[in-house]
Tab-separated table of C-alpha atoms and ligand atoms in Angstrom:
chain	number	residue	atom	x	y	z
A	1332	MET	CA	60.535	97.880	-17.937
A	1333	LEU	CA	62.923	97.205	-20.858
A	1334	THR	CA	66.298	98.307	-18.929
A	1335	ARG	CA	65.607	96.480	-16.105
A	1336	ILE	CA	64.762	92.595	-18.184
A	1337	LYS	CA	67.971	93.153	-19.974
A	1338	ASP	CA	69.809	93.908	-17.235
A	1339	LEU	CA	68.096	90.510	-15.469
A	1340	ALA	CA	68.790	88.991	-18.453
A	1341	THR	CA	72.559	90.178	-18.656
A	1342	LYS	CA	72.905	88.690	-15.566
A	1343	LEU	CA	71.193	85.315	-16.469
A	1344	ALA	CA	73.465	84.954	-19.676
A	1345	PRO	CA	76.515	82.173	-18.169
A	1346	ARG	CA	73.781	80.618	-16.230
A	1347	LEU	CA	71.027	80.256	-18.998
A	1348	ILE	CA	74.132	78.871	-21.383
A	1349	GLU	CA	75.168	76.536	-19.220
A	1350	ILE	CA	71.519	75.219	-19.399
A	1351	ARG	CA	71.471	75.097	-22.908
A	1352	ARG	CA	75.325	73.466	-23.026
A	1353	HIS	CA	73.856	70.335	-20.817
A	1354	ILE	CA	70.166	70.491	-22.642
A	1355	HIS	CA	72.735	70.180	-25.441
A	1356	SER	CA	74.359	67.334	-24.462
A	1357	HIS	CA	71.795	65.144	-23.431
A	1358	PRO	CA	70.107	64.999	-26.121
A	1359	GLU	CA	66.651	63.076	-25.883
A	1360	LEU	CA	64.382	61.900	-29.258
A	1361	SER	CA	60.560	62.670	-29.247
A	1362	GLY	CA	58.457	61.185	-26.571
A	1363	GLU	CA	61.563	60.330	-24.412
A	1364	GLU	CA	62.220	63.479	-23.021
A	1365	TYR	CA	62.439	62.122	-19.162
A	1366	GLN	CA	65.416	63.744	-18.330
A	1367	THR	CA	65.092	66.863	-20.036
A	1368	ALA	CA	61.507	67.346	-18.819
A	1369	ALA	CA	62.845	66.521	-14.740
A	1370	PHE	CA	65.940	69.068	-15.902
A	1371	VAL	CA	63.222	71.719	-16.969
A	1372	ALA	CA	60.680	70.730	-14.176
A	1373	GLY	CA	63.709	71.542	-11.406
A	1374	VAL	CA	65.174	74.588	-12.973
A	1375	LEU	CA	61.472	75.996	-13.159
A	1376	SER	CA	60.892	74.750	-9.018
A	1377	ALA	CA	63.895	76.539	-8.287
A	1378	ASN	CA	62.901	79.964	-9.647
A	1379	GLY	CA	59.617	79.541	-7.538
A	1380	VAL	CA	57.560	78.812	-10.283
A	1381	HIS	CA	54.336	76.921	-10.114
A	1382	VAL	CA	55.467	73.330	-12.155
A	1383	GLN	CA	53.157	70.205	-13.743
A	1384	GLU	CA	54.864	67.595	-14.925
A	1385	GLY	CA	54.064	64.453	-16.576
A	1386	ILE	CA	51.723	66.871	-18.860
A	1387	GLY	CA	51.434	65.031	-22.484
A	1388	LYS	CA	53.266	62.287	-21.681
A	1389	THR	CA	57.244	63.845	-21.001
A	1390	GLY	CA	55.994	67.931	-21.166
A	1391	VAL	CA	56.302	69.854	-18.552
A	1392	VAL	CA	53.784	73.091	-17.733
A	1393	GLY	CA	55.110	75.843	-15.603
A	1394	GLU	CA	52.944	79.297	-15.023
A	1395	VAL	CA	53.969	82.490	-13.500
A	1396	GLN	CA	51.101	84.259	-11.519
A	1397	GLY	CA	50.613	87.691	-12.245
A	1398	THR	CA	48.515	90.291	-9.769
A	1399	ASN	CA	44.998	88.946	-11.551
A	1400	SER	CA	44.184	92.428	-12.177
A	1401	ASP	CA	43.492	90.860	-15.815
A	1402	SER	CA	41.874	87.171	-16.953
A	1403	ARG	CA	43.980	87.476	-20.026
A	1404	LEU	CA	46.278	84.313	-19.676
A	1405	LEU	CA	49.417	83.903	-21.949
A	1406	ALA	CA	50.948	80.716	-23.166
A	1407	ILE	CA	54.875	80.502	-24.369
A	1408	ARG	CA	55.434	77.701	-25.758
A	1409	THR	CA	58.718	76.095	-26.580
A	1410	ASP	CA	60.075	72.160	-27.368
A	1411	MET	CA	62.080	69.601	-25.836
A	1412	ASP	CA	63.310	66.731	-28.588
A	1413	ALA	CA	66.220	66.262	-30.529
A	1414	LEU	CA	66.935	64.262	-33.588
A	1415	PRO	CA	68.116	60.815	-35.133
A	1416	ILE	CA	71.235	62.521	-36.207
A	1417	GLN	CA	74.583	61.797	-35.312
A	1418	GLU	CA	76.602	65.470	-33.963
A	1419	ARG	CA	79.579	66.448	-35.937
A	1420	THR	CA	80.583	69.214	-34.205
A	1421	ASN	CA	83.586	68.551	-32.517
A	1422	LEU	CA	81.959	71.409	-29.905
A	1423	GLU	CA	83.216	70.435	-25.930
A	1424	TYR	CA	79.603	70.282	-25.471
A	1425	ALA	CA	78.519	68.170	-28.440
A	1426	SER	CA	75.952	65.504	-27.591
A	1427	ARG	CA	76.842	62.878	-25.303
A	1428	LYS	CA	74.273	59.896	-26.617
A	1429	ALA	CA	75.544	58.156	-30.700
A	1430	GLY	CA	72.927	59.514	-32.739
A	1431	ILE	CA	70.993	61.777	-30.780
A	1432	MET	CA	71.700	65.295	-31.499
A	1433	HIS	CA	69.928	68.523	-30.811
A	1434	ALA	CA	70.534	69.598	-34.326
A	1435	CYS	CA	66.677	71.864	-34.308
A	1436	GLY	CA	67.956	73.693	-31.609
A	1437	HIS	CA	64.752	72.640	-29.980
A	1438	ASP	CA	67.699	73.090	-26.576
A	1439	VAL	CA	67.737	76.580	-27.174
A	1440	HIS	CA	63.974	77.297	-27.402
A	1441	THR	CA	63.894	74.834	-23.933
A	1442	THR	CA	67.035	76.767	-22.816
A	1443	VAL	CA	64.728	80.673	-24.192
A	1444	GLY	CA	61.471	79.306	-22.579
A	1445	LEU	CA	63.546	78.747	-18.867
A	1446	GLY	CA	65.605	82.099	-19.446
A	1447	THR	CA	62.370	84.053	-19.696
A	1448	ALA	CA	60.348	82.196	-17.153
A	1449	MET	CA	63.187	83.637	-14.800
A	1450	ILE	CA	62.770	86.823	-15.677
A	1451	LEU	CA	58.677	87.060	-15.454
A	1452	SER	CA	58.467	85.400	-12.503
A	1453	GLN	CA	61.129	87.909	-10.823
A	1454	ILE	CA	58.753	90.964	-11.930
A	1455	ALA	CA	55.659	89.012	-11.553
A	1456	ASP	CA	53.905	91.694	-9.381
A	1457	GLU	CA	54.785	93.512	-12.493
A	1458	LEU	CA	52.074	91.177	-15.026
A	1459	PRO	CA	48.576	91.542	-14.343
A	1460	GLY	CA	47.738	88.798	-15.836
A	1461	ASN	CA	49.797	84.856	-15.323
A	1462	VAL	CA	51.956	83.572	-18.183
A	1463	ARG	CA	51.524	79.801	-18.921
A	1464	PHE	CA	55.051	77.991	-19.763
A	1465	LEU	CA	54.101	74.788	-22.531
A	1466	PHE	CA	57.493	72.973	-22.839
A	1467	GLN	CA	56.256	70.563	-24.926
A	1468	PRO	CA	57.876	66.971	-26.273
A	1469	ALA	CA	57.971	65.209	-29.582
A	1470	GLU	CA	57.385	68.455	-32.145
A	1471	GLU	CA	59.289	66.171	-34.732
A	1472	THR	CA	57.287	63.707	-34.870
A	1473	ALA	CA	54.224	65.946	-34.985
A	1474	VAL	CA	52.306	64.464	-31.953
A	1475	GLY	CA	53.860	66.358	-28.693
A	1476	ALA	CA	51.670	69.727	-29.326
A	1477	SER	CA	47.872	67.545	-29.349
A	1478	TRP	CA	49.500	65.485	-26.506
A	1479	MET	CA	49.760	69.011	-24.714
A	1480	ILE	CA	46.151	69.700	-25.861
A	1481	GLN	CA	44.397	66.856	-24.848
A	1482	ASP	CA	46.107	67.273	-21.590
A	1483	ARG	CA	44.100	70.730	-21.841
A	1484	VAL	CA	46.787	72.835	-21.500
A	1485	MET	CA	45.105	75.062	-23.809
A	1486	GLU	CA	42.150	76.260	-21.484
A	1487	GLU	CA	41.946	79.824	-20.145
A	1488	VAL	CA	44.526	80.790	-23.048
A	1489	THR	CA	44.095	83.755	-24.569
A	1490	SER	CA	47.152	84.046	-26.942
A	1491	VAL	CA	49.888	81.716	-27.438
A	1492	LEU	CA	53.906	82.924	-28.075
A	1493	SER	CA	56.512	80.278	-29.433
A	1494	LEU	CA	59.633	80.894	-31.347
A	1495	HIS	CA	62.502	79.062	-33.722
A	1496	VAL	CA	65.978	78.978	-33.886
A	1497	PHE	CA	66.857	80.234	-37.730
A	1498	PRO	CA	70.379	79.548	-38.627
A	1499	SER	CA	70.142	82.005	-41.933
A	1500	ILE	CA	69.484	85.066	-39.822
A	1501	GLU	CA	72.360	86.275	-37.829
A	1502	ALA	CA	72.294	86.282	-33.839
A	1503	GLY	CA	71.142	89.536	-32.537
A	1504	SER	CA	68.024	89.620	-34.972
A	1505	VAL	CA	64.241	88.129	-35.308
A	1506	GLY	CA	62.501	87.893	-37.938
A	1507	ILE	CA	58.973	88.457	-37.818
A	1508	ARG	CA	56.132	86.990	-40.769
A	1509	TYR	CA	52.655	88.394	-40.598
A	1510	GLY	CA	50.013	85.584	-41.723
A	1511	ALA	CA	50.987	82.572	-42.994
A	1512	LEU	CA	54.446	81.673	-41.580
A	1513	THR	CA	54.471	77.511	-42.243
A	1514	ALA	CA	52.751	74.888	-44.843
A	1515	ALA	CA	50.371	72.521	-43.929
A	1516	ALA	CA	52.193	69.183	-44.278
A	1517	ASP	CA	49.837	66.234	-44.997
A	1518	ASP	CA	50.519	62.250	-45.846
A	1519	LEU	CA	49.325	60.871	-49.491
A	1520	GLU	CA	49.253	57.154	-50.152
A	1521	ILE	CA	48.039	55.973	-53.761
A	1522	ILE	CA	47.493	52.041	-54.789
A	1523	ILE	CA	47.067	51.396	-58.035
A	1524	VAL	CA	45.488	47.556	-58.994
A	1525	GLY	CA	46.344	46.237	-62.401
A	1526	GLU	CA	46.604	42.728	-63.813
A	1527	SER	CA	49.564	40.826	-63.264
A	1528	GLY	CA	51.191	39.101	-66.986
A	1529	HIS	CA	54.023	38.062	-68.939
A	1530	GLY	CA	56.585	41.229	-69.748
A	1531	ALA	CA	56.178	39.546	-73.471
A	1532	ARG	CA	52.122	40.139	-73.777
A	1533	PRO	CA	51.600	43.747	-72.081
A	1534	HIS	CA	48.373	43.967	-74.017
A	1535	GLU	CA	46.958	40.502	-71.559
A	1536	ALA	CA	47.882	41.900	-68.349
A	1537	ILE	CA	46.959	45.894	-66.470
A	1538	ASP	CA	50.496	47.112	-66.186
A	1539	ALA	CA	50.194	49.073	-62.381
A	1540	ILE	CA	54.191	50.441	-62.714
A	1541	TRP	CA	53.269	52.448	-65.556
A	1542	ILE	CA	49.941	53.408	-65.351
A	1543	ALA	CA	51.924	54.710	-61.314
A	1544	ALA	CA	54.397	56.821	-63.827
A	1545	GLN	CA	51.650	58.648	-65.502
A	1546	VAL	CA	50.061	59.660	-62.220
A	1547	ILE	CA	52.970	60.992	-61.034
A	1548	THR	CA	53.713	62.639	-63.919
A	1549	THR	CA	50.436	64.000	-64.617
A	1550	LEU	CA	49.755	64.709	-60.928
A	1551	GLN	CA	52.955	67.166	-61.572
A	1552	GLN	CA	52.084	68.866	-64.754
A	1553	ALA	CA	48.660	69.098	-62.966
A	1554	ILE	CA	50.196	71.540	-60.366
A	1555	SER	CA	51.331	74.013	-63.380
A	1556	ARG	CA	48.114	73.709	-65.167
A	1557	THR	CA	45.102	73.421	-62.408
A	1558	GLN	CA	46.649	75.091	-59.199
A	1559	ASN	CA	46.575	78.663	-59.017
A	1560	PRO	CA	50.323	79.153	-59.196
A	1561	LEU	CA	49.691	82.120	-56.248
A	1562	ARG	CA	49.009	79.707	-54.106
A	1563	PRO	CA	51.733	77.419	-53.483
A	1564	LEU	CA	51.490	73.868	-53.472
A	1565	VAL	CA	54.544	71.118	-53.681
A	1566	LEU	CA	53.556	67.308	-53.657
A	1567	SER	CA	56.495	65.150	-53.479
A	1568	ILE	CA	56.211	61.137	-53.797
A	1569	GLY	CA	59.066	60.221	-52.351
A	1570	GLN	CA	58.441	56.108	-51.927
A	1571	ILE	CA	57.512	54.337	-55.105
A	1572	ASN	CA	57.024	50.213	-54.112
A	1573	GLY	CA	55.906	47.209	-56.400
A	1574	GLY	CA	56.386	44.971	-59.401
A	1575	ARG	CA	57.768	41.360	-58.559
A	1576	ALA	CA	60.622	40.411	-61.750
A	1577	PRO	CA	61.983	41.863	-64.474
A	1578	ASN	CA	59.875	40.348	-66.551
A	1579	ILE	CA	56.495	40.049	-65.095
A	1580	ILE	CA	53.912	42.695	-65.225
A	1581	ALA	CA	52.989	44.536	-62.062
A	1582	ASP	CA	49.640	44.201	-60.637
A	1583	GLN	CA	50.302	46.618	-57.308
A	1584	VAL	CA	51.985	49.885	-57.036
A	1585	LYS	CA	51.957	51.796	-53.861
A	1586	LEU	CA	53.252	55.551	-53.544
A	1587	ARG	CA	53.727	57.552	-50.725
A	1588	GLY	CA	54.679	61.516	-50.262
A	1589	THR	CA	53.708	64.314	-48.461
A	1590	VAL	CA	51.754	67.207	-49.682
A	1591	ARG	CA	52.510	71.016	-48.644
A	1592	SER	CA	50.420	74.067	-49.096
A	1593	LEU	CA	49.500	77.599	-47.665
A	1594	HIS	CA	46.178	78.171	-48.492
A	1595	PRO	CA	43.352	76.762	-46.604
A	1596	GLU	CA	41.035	76.051	-49.749
A	1597	THR	CA	43.807	74.678	-51.773
A	1598	ARG	CA	44.172	72.139	-48.614
A	1599	THR	CA	40.399	71.588	-48.514
A	1600	ASN	CA	40.306	71.093	-52.389
A	1601	LEU	CA	43.487	68.456	-52.203
A	1602	PRO	CA	41.880	65.246	-52.025
A	1603	ALA	CA	39.176	65.050	-54.278
A	1604	TRP	CA	41.408	67.007	-57.018
A	1605	ILE	CA	44.150	64.055	-56.450
A	1606	THR	CA	41.192	61.577	-56.336
A	1607	GLN	CA	40.240	62.758	-59.881
A	1608	ILE	CA	43.590	62.259	-61.543
A	1609	VAL	CA	43.978	59.493	-60.175
A	1610	SER	CA	40.346	58.258	-61.236
A	1611	ASN	CA	41.029	59.130	-64.825
A	1612	ILE	CA	44.276	58.090	-65.537
A	1613	CYS	CA	43.520	54.641	-63.936
A	1614	ASP	CA	39.855	54.129	-65.737
A	1615	CYS	CA	41.664	54.924	-69.326
A	1616	TYR	CA	43.259	51.702	-68.515
A	1617	GLY	CA	41.015	49.302	-66.289
A	1618	ALA	CA	43.068	49.836	-63.045
A	1619	ARG	CA	41.271	50.165	-59.532
A	1620	TYR	CA	43.328	52.525	-56.833
A	1621	GLN	CA	42.972	53.357	-53.694
A	1622	VAL	CA	43.751	57.177	-52.435
A	1623	ASN	CA	44.597	57.718	-48.814
A	1624	TYR	CA	45.250	61.241	-47.936
A	1625	ARG	CA	45.612	61.731	-44.486
A	1626	PRO	CA	45.337	65.298	-42.775
A	1627	GLY	CA	48.361	66.546	-40.832
A	1628	THR	CA	49.813	69.264	-39.280
A	1629	PRO	CA	48.182	72.630	-40.421
A	1630	GLY	CA	50.001	75.588	-41.558
A	1631	VAL	CA	51.167	78.223	-38.709
A	1632	GLN	CA	48.847	81.468	-39.421
A	1633	ASN	CA	50.644	83.872	-37.798
A	1634	ASP	CA	47.888	86.702	-35.600
A	1635	LEU	CA	48.473	89.887	-37.261
A	1636	ALA	CA	48.091	91.644	-33.858
A	1637	LEU	CA	50.334	89.325	-32.028
A	1638	SER	CA	53.348	89.381	-34.816
A	1639	GLN	CA	52.939	93.029	-34.461
A	1640	LEU	CA	53.191	92.859	-30.198
A	1641	LEU	CA	56.700	90.761	-31.302
A	1642	GLN	CA	58.216	93.543	-34.084
A	1643	THR	CA	57.277	96.227	-31.250
A	1644	ALA	CA	58.848	94.899	-28.205
A	1645	ALA	CA	61.661	93.420	-30.675
A	1646	GLU	CA	62.170	97.000	-32.158
A	1647	GLU	CA	62.109	99.015	-29.051
A	1648	ALA	CA	64.866	96.212	-27.581
A	1649	TRP	CA	66.693	96.104	-30.486
A	1650	GLY	CA	66.327	98.529	-33.103
A	1651	SER	CA	64.266	98.578	-36.206
A	1652	ASP	CA	67.693	97.640	-38.435
A	1653	ARG	CA	67.863	93.854	-36.123
A	1654	VAL	CA	64.189	93.035	-36.668
A	1655	LEU	CA	63.266	91.551	-39.852
A	1656	VAL	CA	60.057	91.490	-41.514
A	1657	LEU	CA	59.802	88.147	-43.467
A	1658	PRO	CA	58.641	88.615	-46.975
A	1659	GLU	CA	58.202	84.732	-47.741
A	1660	PRO	CA	56.751	81.626	-45.712
A	1661	SER	CA	58.168	78.284	-45.476
A	1662	LEU	CA	56.840	75.183	-46.555
A	1663	GLY	CA	58.502	73.212	-44.076
A	1664	ALA	CA	56.057	72.134	-40.935
A	1665	GLU	CA	55.578	72.808	-37.019
A	1666	ASP	CA	53.182	71.591	-34.818
A	1667	PHE	CA	52.217	75.137	-32.948
A	1668	SER	CA	49.486	74.985	-35.489
A	1669	LEU	CA	47.654	73.233	-33.380
A	1670	TYR	CA	47.790	75.672	-30.769
A	1671	LEU	CA	46.179	78.441	-33.153
A	1672	GLU	CA	43.312	76.042	-33.026
A	1673	HIS	CA	43.168	77.340	-29.789
A	1674	ALA	CA	43.785	80.985	-29.426
A	1675	PRO	CA	45.416	83.248	-31.515
A	1676	GLY	CA	49.379	83.243	-31.661
A	1677	ALA	CA	52.125	84.126	-33.478
A	1678	MET	CA	55.730	82.448	-33.776
A	1679	PHE	CA	58.836	84.354	-34.183
A	1680	ARG	CA	62.408	83.291	-35.775
A	1681	LEU	CA	65.655	83.529	-33.381
A	1682	GLY	CA	68.824	84.591	-35.345
A	1683	VAL	CA	71.427	82.276	-33.902
A	1684	GLY	CA	73.922	82.176	-37.590
A	1685	TYR	CA	77.655	83.427	-36.649
A	1686	LYS	CA	78.524	86.903	-38.223
A	1687	ASP	CA	81.903	85.753	-38.980
A	1688	ARG	CA	81.267	82.421	-40.300
A	1689	ALA	CA	81.026	81.789	-44.340
A	1690	VAL	CA	78.753	78.706	-43.463
A	1691	ASN	CA	75.749	78.215	-41.542
A	1692	HIS	CA	74.572	74.861	-41.205
A	1693	PRO	CA	70.951	74.633	-41.786
A	1694	LEU	CA	68.655	72.777	-39.371
A	1695	HIS	CA	69.201	68.803	-38.998
A	1696	HIS	CA	72.314	69.029	-40.691
A	1697	PRO	CA	75.211	67.342	-38.199
A	1698	GLN	CA	77.040	70.238	-38.002
A	1699	PHE	CA	74.270	72.499	-37.146
A	1700	ASP	CA	75.647	74.980	-34.695
A	1701	VAL	CA	74.381	78.366	-33.081
A	1702	ASP	CA	75.902	81.569	-31.851
A	1703	GLU	CA	74.776	81.307	-28.171
A	1704	SER	CA	74.420	85.001	-27.411
A	1705	ALA	CA	71.492	84.714	-29.446
A	1706	ILE	CA	69.586	83.479	-26.375
A	1707	VAL	CA	69.623	86.735	-24.367
A	1708	THR	CA	68.209	88.049	-27.525
A	1709	GLY	CA	65.223	85.642	-27.345
A	1710	VAL	CA	64.450	85.605	-23.873
A	1711	VAL	CA	64.317	89.223	-23.745
A	1712	THR	CA	62.354	89.720	-27.038
A	1713	LEU	CA	59.942	86.786	-25.281
A	1714	ALA	CA	59.766	88.588	-21.810
A	1715	TYR	CA	59.334	91.778	-22.728
A	1716	SER	CA	56.574	90.650	-25.132
A	1717	ALA	CA	54.993	89.265	-22.693
A	1718	TYR	CA	55.102	92.264	-20.392
A	1719	LYS	CA	53.423	94.758	-22.899
A	1720	TYR	CA	50.847	92.290	-23.977
A	1721	TRP	CA	48.917	93.673	-20.931
A	1722	GLN	CA	50.335	97.115	-21.716
B	1379	NI	NI1	62.132	72.724	-34.901
């Protein structure tokens, strides 16, 4: 079966590159993937895959029907949205839309999803169960997965697989990660309320800027002194607003930031931990405060058995020297985690770096580029993993 899948993928390669270039040159922002979705639905239908459009607003669901001798249902999720970035690659198939670019490789993900669906539909009589393809919108804004799930795409799904391109891994190789793959990403807002006064007479006021400075410093120091150093935690205040004039003591400061953590236990304790620090500092100087901790996407926890499935399939397909078991997770965020609240799953990293280039630009860079040979690597890895899922 591996040889058959590889042959099918090799034959499809020129078409898949065409598909990828089409999607790349017509990028659409999160939640606006109308043309991409219509294009995806067209390719799926043309290949005999049962399609539903308008799922999760601008998402598409395709289903390849197996022989039904096994009730397990495998889902394969790919994302379709682009970013508000002006492309600077000079490629002939560069974005034709000003200020919008597929700089996170979701054009490759969509293509790999389509290629996998095309191959599995050709070997459907060898699949005991069904494979559901989830073409998700709005991953970059972290809302697309929940739109899809609200439209019940996870009903009956027993496992879910996905991928993300990775420029620092060479094309032709894949990265497998067991356990934590990405971090939980939460939003933090702290409002500190003091009392205004003359800059020359600070003792008659409550200086919200000075207190905010202490809150920021203490939070960073407290990570080092009160959080388990073996459980990563990053707290970045990226926005600070307050004050009216140089000679008026500010009565209010608003801080906004992002909090990234890997361990569910660390995350559970964060709102109380932050509030305690803010509260103690504010109490010292008579300020009032408000802490708004908004949970965002949880971290992706790869299922061990499914990571093993991906690793075995990839090793059989490409040899063990082209399969890297990644020692570290990333503190980035990925809304694939929301599907994992409904079924176990695993995401692998697809190497897209050019072997002979000194610099492979990172994700979200205006010159981000991929070695397109990785598309076949991704398609074979996923299609063969799907086949092996029931073996
Ligand atoms: Ni991405």
